Amino acid sequence: MKILSIVGARPQFVKLAPIAAALTEAGHEHVIVHTGQHYDAKMSDVFFSDLGIPDPDVHLGVGSSGHGAQTGAMLAGLEPVLQEHAPDWVLVYGDTNSTIAGALCAVKLHLPLAHLEAGLRSFNRRMPEEHNRVLTDHAADLCLAPTEVALGHLRAEGLGERSVVTGDVMTDVCLRVADLVRDRNPELPEGVAPGEYVIATIHRAENTDDPVRLRAVVEGLASLPHPVVLTAHPRLVHKAAEHGIDLTAGSLHTVEPLDYPAMVAAVAGARAVVTDSGGLQKEAFLLRTACTTVRTETEWTETVDLGWNVLALDLTELPSLVDRPAPAPTDATPYGDGTAAAATVATLAAWAGRR
Ligand code: UD1
């Protein structure tokens, strides 16, 4: 079986790592196409090197621009690549512009399309990720759902017949890397001690694009009564500079984006996580660090139901949410046991040629 993976943004490289390993293990042919949506070394290359992912076979070098221009450039760049390789499956990951571009390209060429991390919903149609994931699920021939909740959403939209729960591949990577970094001290800014700090990330359009909102989020973090290690996505740095918002005020210790092992070590060693990232909400849960999510909804509702994640609907409540009582211990595994990539590859093989 020949699989062609399309990736482009940081969280997709993390998801690709266990899939690439499982495809090699099972002896399948794997072509990796990088759209170039993320291009800074710290947003892209370090994930390939640290997570042992083979270099991309094709790099489109699309880079940043508006949603339409970026997605369109990817679509145009992907078409000849998909035609040349004619894979048994085009595999797209998550919910970024690289995902929707890959999905559109595959369906237009009548190539079988599988969507990994299908069925997630925020039900917030203002999010670019929500359009990307809904449209990709409906284009796909096979929806690979990470959880039963995701499968429920797919069934509700009439997609149950082509959907399979394979578990969450981010669990595979997180648990493997957590084992590797178990004895490693987190890399912290001077004066910040393990166990005492909050690790924070903010990058979503809904938090960064409106300067009033961005200022309120940054001031909320700066006012926390603990050191806040803010790993700053380039989008946050650009928007803060544009609007004169100080990322070093108060409790803030702003650092560059961390590579994946460093991030896992930093989350494991933190007293709390504050984020608007989807992946980090789950990683916090898997590493049993309490998380506060700076959004009005989450796709990863299991983390909230189990008490390990709360939504900060009112930013003035951030200090009390971060210092809330410790969540009840749990051994629940809503995101699987670290074997999702093998299950995904087996499902792709079983469904190949079915349509
Ligand atoms: C994208 C995804 C988002 C995902 C996130 C992970 C979409 C619509 N959004 O958001 O779902 O959670 O990736 O990080 O696809 N930039 C750089 N260097 C880079 C990449 C980006 O400087 O390597 C800057 C550019 O100014 C760019 C901005 O960040 O315009 C936003 O990048 P973009 O890829 O458009 O979206 P993300 O915010 O990263």
mmCIF file of C-alpha atoms in Angstrom, residues 222-342:
data_model
loop_
_atom_site.group_PDB
_atom_site.id
_atom_site.type_symbol
_atom_site.label_atom_id
_atom_site.label_comp_id
_atom_site.label_asym_id
_atom_site.label_seq_id
_atom_site.Cartn_x
_atom_site.Cartn_y
_atom_site.Cartn_z
ATOM 1 C CA ALA A 222 1.258 38.773 33.392
ATOM 2 C CA SER A 223 -0.847 39.208 36.537
ATOM 3 C CA LEU A 224 -0.615 35.555 37.674
ATOM 4 C CA PRO A 225 1.070 35.107 41.060
ATOM 5 C CA HIS A 226 3.601 32.587 39.639
ATOM 6 C CA PRO A 227 6.334 32.840 37.004
ATOM 7 C CA VAL A 228 4.710 32.302 33.584
ATOM 8 C CA VAL A 229 6.908 30.714 30.924
ATOM 9 C CA LEU A 230 5.225 31.873 27.716
ATOM 10 C CA THR A 231 6.483 29.898 24.709
ATOM 11 C CA ALA A 232 5.688 32.397 21.999
ATOM 12 C CA HIS A 233 4.397 31.321 18.574
ATOM 13 C CA PRO A 234 5.574 33.758 15.843
ATOM 14 C CA ARG A 235 1.990 34.872 15.301
ATOM 15 C CA LEU A 236 1.806 36.053 18.940
ATOM 16 C CA VAL A 237 5.172 37.835 18.718
ATOM 17 C CA HIS A 238 4.166 39.632 15.497
ATOM 18 C CA LYS A 239 0.736 40.683 16.749
ATOM 19 C CA ALA A 240 2.051 41.849 20.147
ATOM 20 C CA ALA A 241 4.774 43.941 18.466
ATOM 21 C CA GLU A 242 2.229 45.413 16.040
ATOM 22 C CA HIS A 243 0.002 46.594 18.892
ATOM 23 C CA GLY A 244 2.726 47.586 21.379
ATOM 24 C CA ILE A 245 1.848 44.807 23.840
ATOM 25 C CA ASP A 246 4.694 43.919 26.210
ATOM 26 C CA LEU A 247 5.399 40.177 26.398
ATOM 27 C CA THR A 248 7.849 40.637 29.283
ATOM 28 C CA ALA A 249 5.530 42.442 31.730
ATOM 29 C CA GLY A 250 4.788 41.211 35.266
ATOM 30 C CA SER A 251 5.136 37.451 35.714
ATOM 31 C CA LEU A 252 5.913 36.794 32.050
ATOM 32 C CA HIS A 253 9.108 35.041 30.947
ATOM 33 C CA THR A 254 8.721 34.833 27.183
ATOM 34 C CA VAL A 255 10.781 32.217 25.339
ATOM 35 C CA GLU A 256 10.935 30.933 21.746
ATOM 36 C CA PRO A 257 8.780 27.956 20.736
ATOM 37 C CA LEU A 258 10.088 24.773 22.388
ATOM 38 C CA ASP A 259 10.910 21.582 20.557
ATOM 39 C CA TYR A 260 8.624 18.655 21.377
ATOM 40 C CA PRO A 261 10.747 16.848 24.018
ATOM 41 C CA ALA A 262 11.463 20.179 25.757
ATOM 42 C CA MET A 263 7.747 20.996 25.751
ATOM 43 C CA VAL A 264 6.818 17.629 27.255
ATOM 44 C CA ALA A 265 9.453 18.125 29.982
ATOM 45 C CA ALA A 266 8.233 21.690 30.592
ATOM 46 C CA VAL A 267 4.582 20.599 30.922
ATOM 47 C CA ALA A 268 5.447 17.651 33.166
ATOM 48 C CA GLY A 269 7.454 19.967 35.466
ATOM 49 C CA ALA A 270 4.905 22.811 35.618
ATOM 50 C CA ARG A 271 2.402 23.599 38.377
ATOM 51 C CA ALA A 272 -0.189 24.433 35.689
ATOM 52 C CA VAL A 273 -0.739 24.956 31.948
ATOM 53 C CA VAL A 274 -2.586 27.914 30.380
ATOM 54 C CA THR A 275 -3.166 27.562 26.647
ATOM 55 C CA ASP A 276 -5.418 27.922 23.631
ATOM 56 C CA SER A 277 -3.764 24.978 21.844
ATOM 57 C CA GLY A 278 -5.727 21.771 21.322
ATOM 58 C CA GLY A 279 -2.722 19.470 21.526
ATOM 59 C CA LEU A 280 -1.424 21.007 24.725
ATOM 60 C CA GLN A 281 -4.749 20.521 26.527
ATOM 61 C CA LYS A 282 -4.414 16.802 25.900
ATOM 62 C CA GLU A 283 -0.706 16.653 26.662
ATOM 63 C CA ALA A 284 -1.386 18.370 30.001
ATOM 64 C CA PHE A 285 -3.994 15.702 30.749
ATOM 65 C CA LEU A 286 -1.706 12.826 29.707
ATOM 66 C CA LEU A 287 1.094 14.250 31.884
ATOM 67 C CA ARG A 288 -1.409 15.044 34.684
ATOM 68 C CA THR A 289 -0.743 18.775 34.883
ATOM 69 C CA ALA A 290 -3.909 20.850 35.419
ATOM 70 C CA CYS A 291 -4.834 22.953 32.388
ATOM 71 C CA THR A 292 -6.768 26.200 31.934
ATOM 72 C CA THR A 293 -7.905 26.840 28.371
ATOM 73 C CA VAL A 294 -8.263 30.413 27.123
ATOM 74 C CA ARG A 295 -11.176 29.736 24.795
ATOM 75 C CA THR A 296 -14.962 29.645 24.951
ATOM 76 C CA GLU A 297 -15.129 25.961 23.966
ATOM 77 C CA THR A 298 -12.894 22.942 23.522
ATOM 78 C CA GLU A 299 -12.920 20.009 21.124
ATOM 79 C CA TRP A 300 -11.276 17.847 23.811
ATOM 80 C CA THR A 301 -14.281 17.720 26.134
ATOM 81 C CA GLU A 302 -13.011 14.600 27.938
ATOM 82 C CA THR A 303 -10.285 16.681 29.612
ATOM 83 C CA VAL A 304 -12.972 18.984 31.045
ATOM 84 C CA ASP A 305 -15.325 16.149 32.039
ATOM 85 C CA LEU A 306 -12.490 14.451 33.943
ATOM 86 C CA GLY A 307 -11.708 17.707 35.794
ATOM 87 C CA TRP A 308 -8.211 18.290 34.352
ATOM 88 C CA ASN A 309 -9.137 21.218 32.121
ATOM 89 C CA VAL A 310 -11.323 24.292 32.658
ATOM 90 C CA LEU A 311 -12.337 26.984 30.183
ATOM 91 C CA ALA A 312 -11.398 30.540 31.178
ATOM 92 C CA LEU A 313 -14.567 32.248 29.964
ATOM 93 C CA ASP A 314 -13.762 35.345 32.031
ATOM 94 C CA LEU A 315 -10.108 36.402 31.974
ATOM 95 C CA THR A 316 -10.373 38.141 35.353
ATOM 96 C CA GLU A 317 -10.847 34.653 36.839
ATOM 97 C CA LEU A 318 -7.532 33.388 35.471
ATOM 98 C CA PRO A 319 -5.629 33.595 38.809
ATOM 99 C CA SER A 320 -8.300 31.613 40.706
ATOM 100 C CA LEU A 321 -8.632 29.056 37.905
ATOM 101 C CA VAL A 322 -4.872 28.483 37.751
ATOM 102 C CA ASP A 323 -4.757 28.052 41.531
ATOM 103 C CA ARG A 324 -7.878 25.880 41.771
ATOM 104 C CA PRO A 325 -7.661 22.705 43.915
ATOM 105 C CA ALA A 326 -5.826 19.777 42.293
ATOM 106 C CA PRO A 327 -8.064 17.603 40.082
ATOM 107 C CA ALA A 328 -9.053 14.141 41.302
ATOM 108 C CA PRO A 329 -6.555 11.478 40.187
ATOM 109 C CA THR A 330 -7.814 9.350 37.295
ATOM 110 C CA ASP A 331 -6.623 6.378 35.272
ATOM 111 C CA ALA A 332 -9.122 7.055 32.452
ATOM 112 C CA THR A 333 -7.695 6.716 28.929
ATOM 113 C CA PRO A 334 -10.107 8.582 26.636
ATOM 114 C CA TYR A 335 -7.255 9.184 24.171
ATOM 115 C CA GLY A 336 -6.133 5.574 23.953
ATOM 116 C CA ASP A 337 -3.131 3.735 25.298
ATOM 117 C CA GLY A 338 -0.407 4.793 22.870
ATOM 118 C CA THR A 339 -1.149 2.273 20.080
ATOM 119 C CA ALA A 340 -3.267 4.481 17.810
ATOM 120 C CA ALA A 341 -0.759 4.680 14.955
ATOM 121 C CA ALA A 342 -0.681 0.887 14.523
#
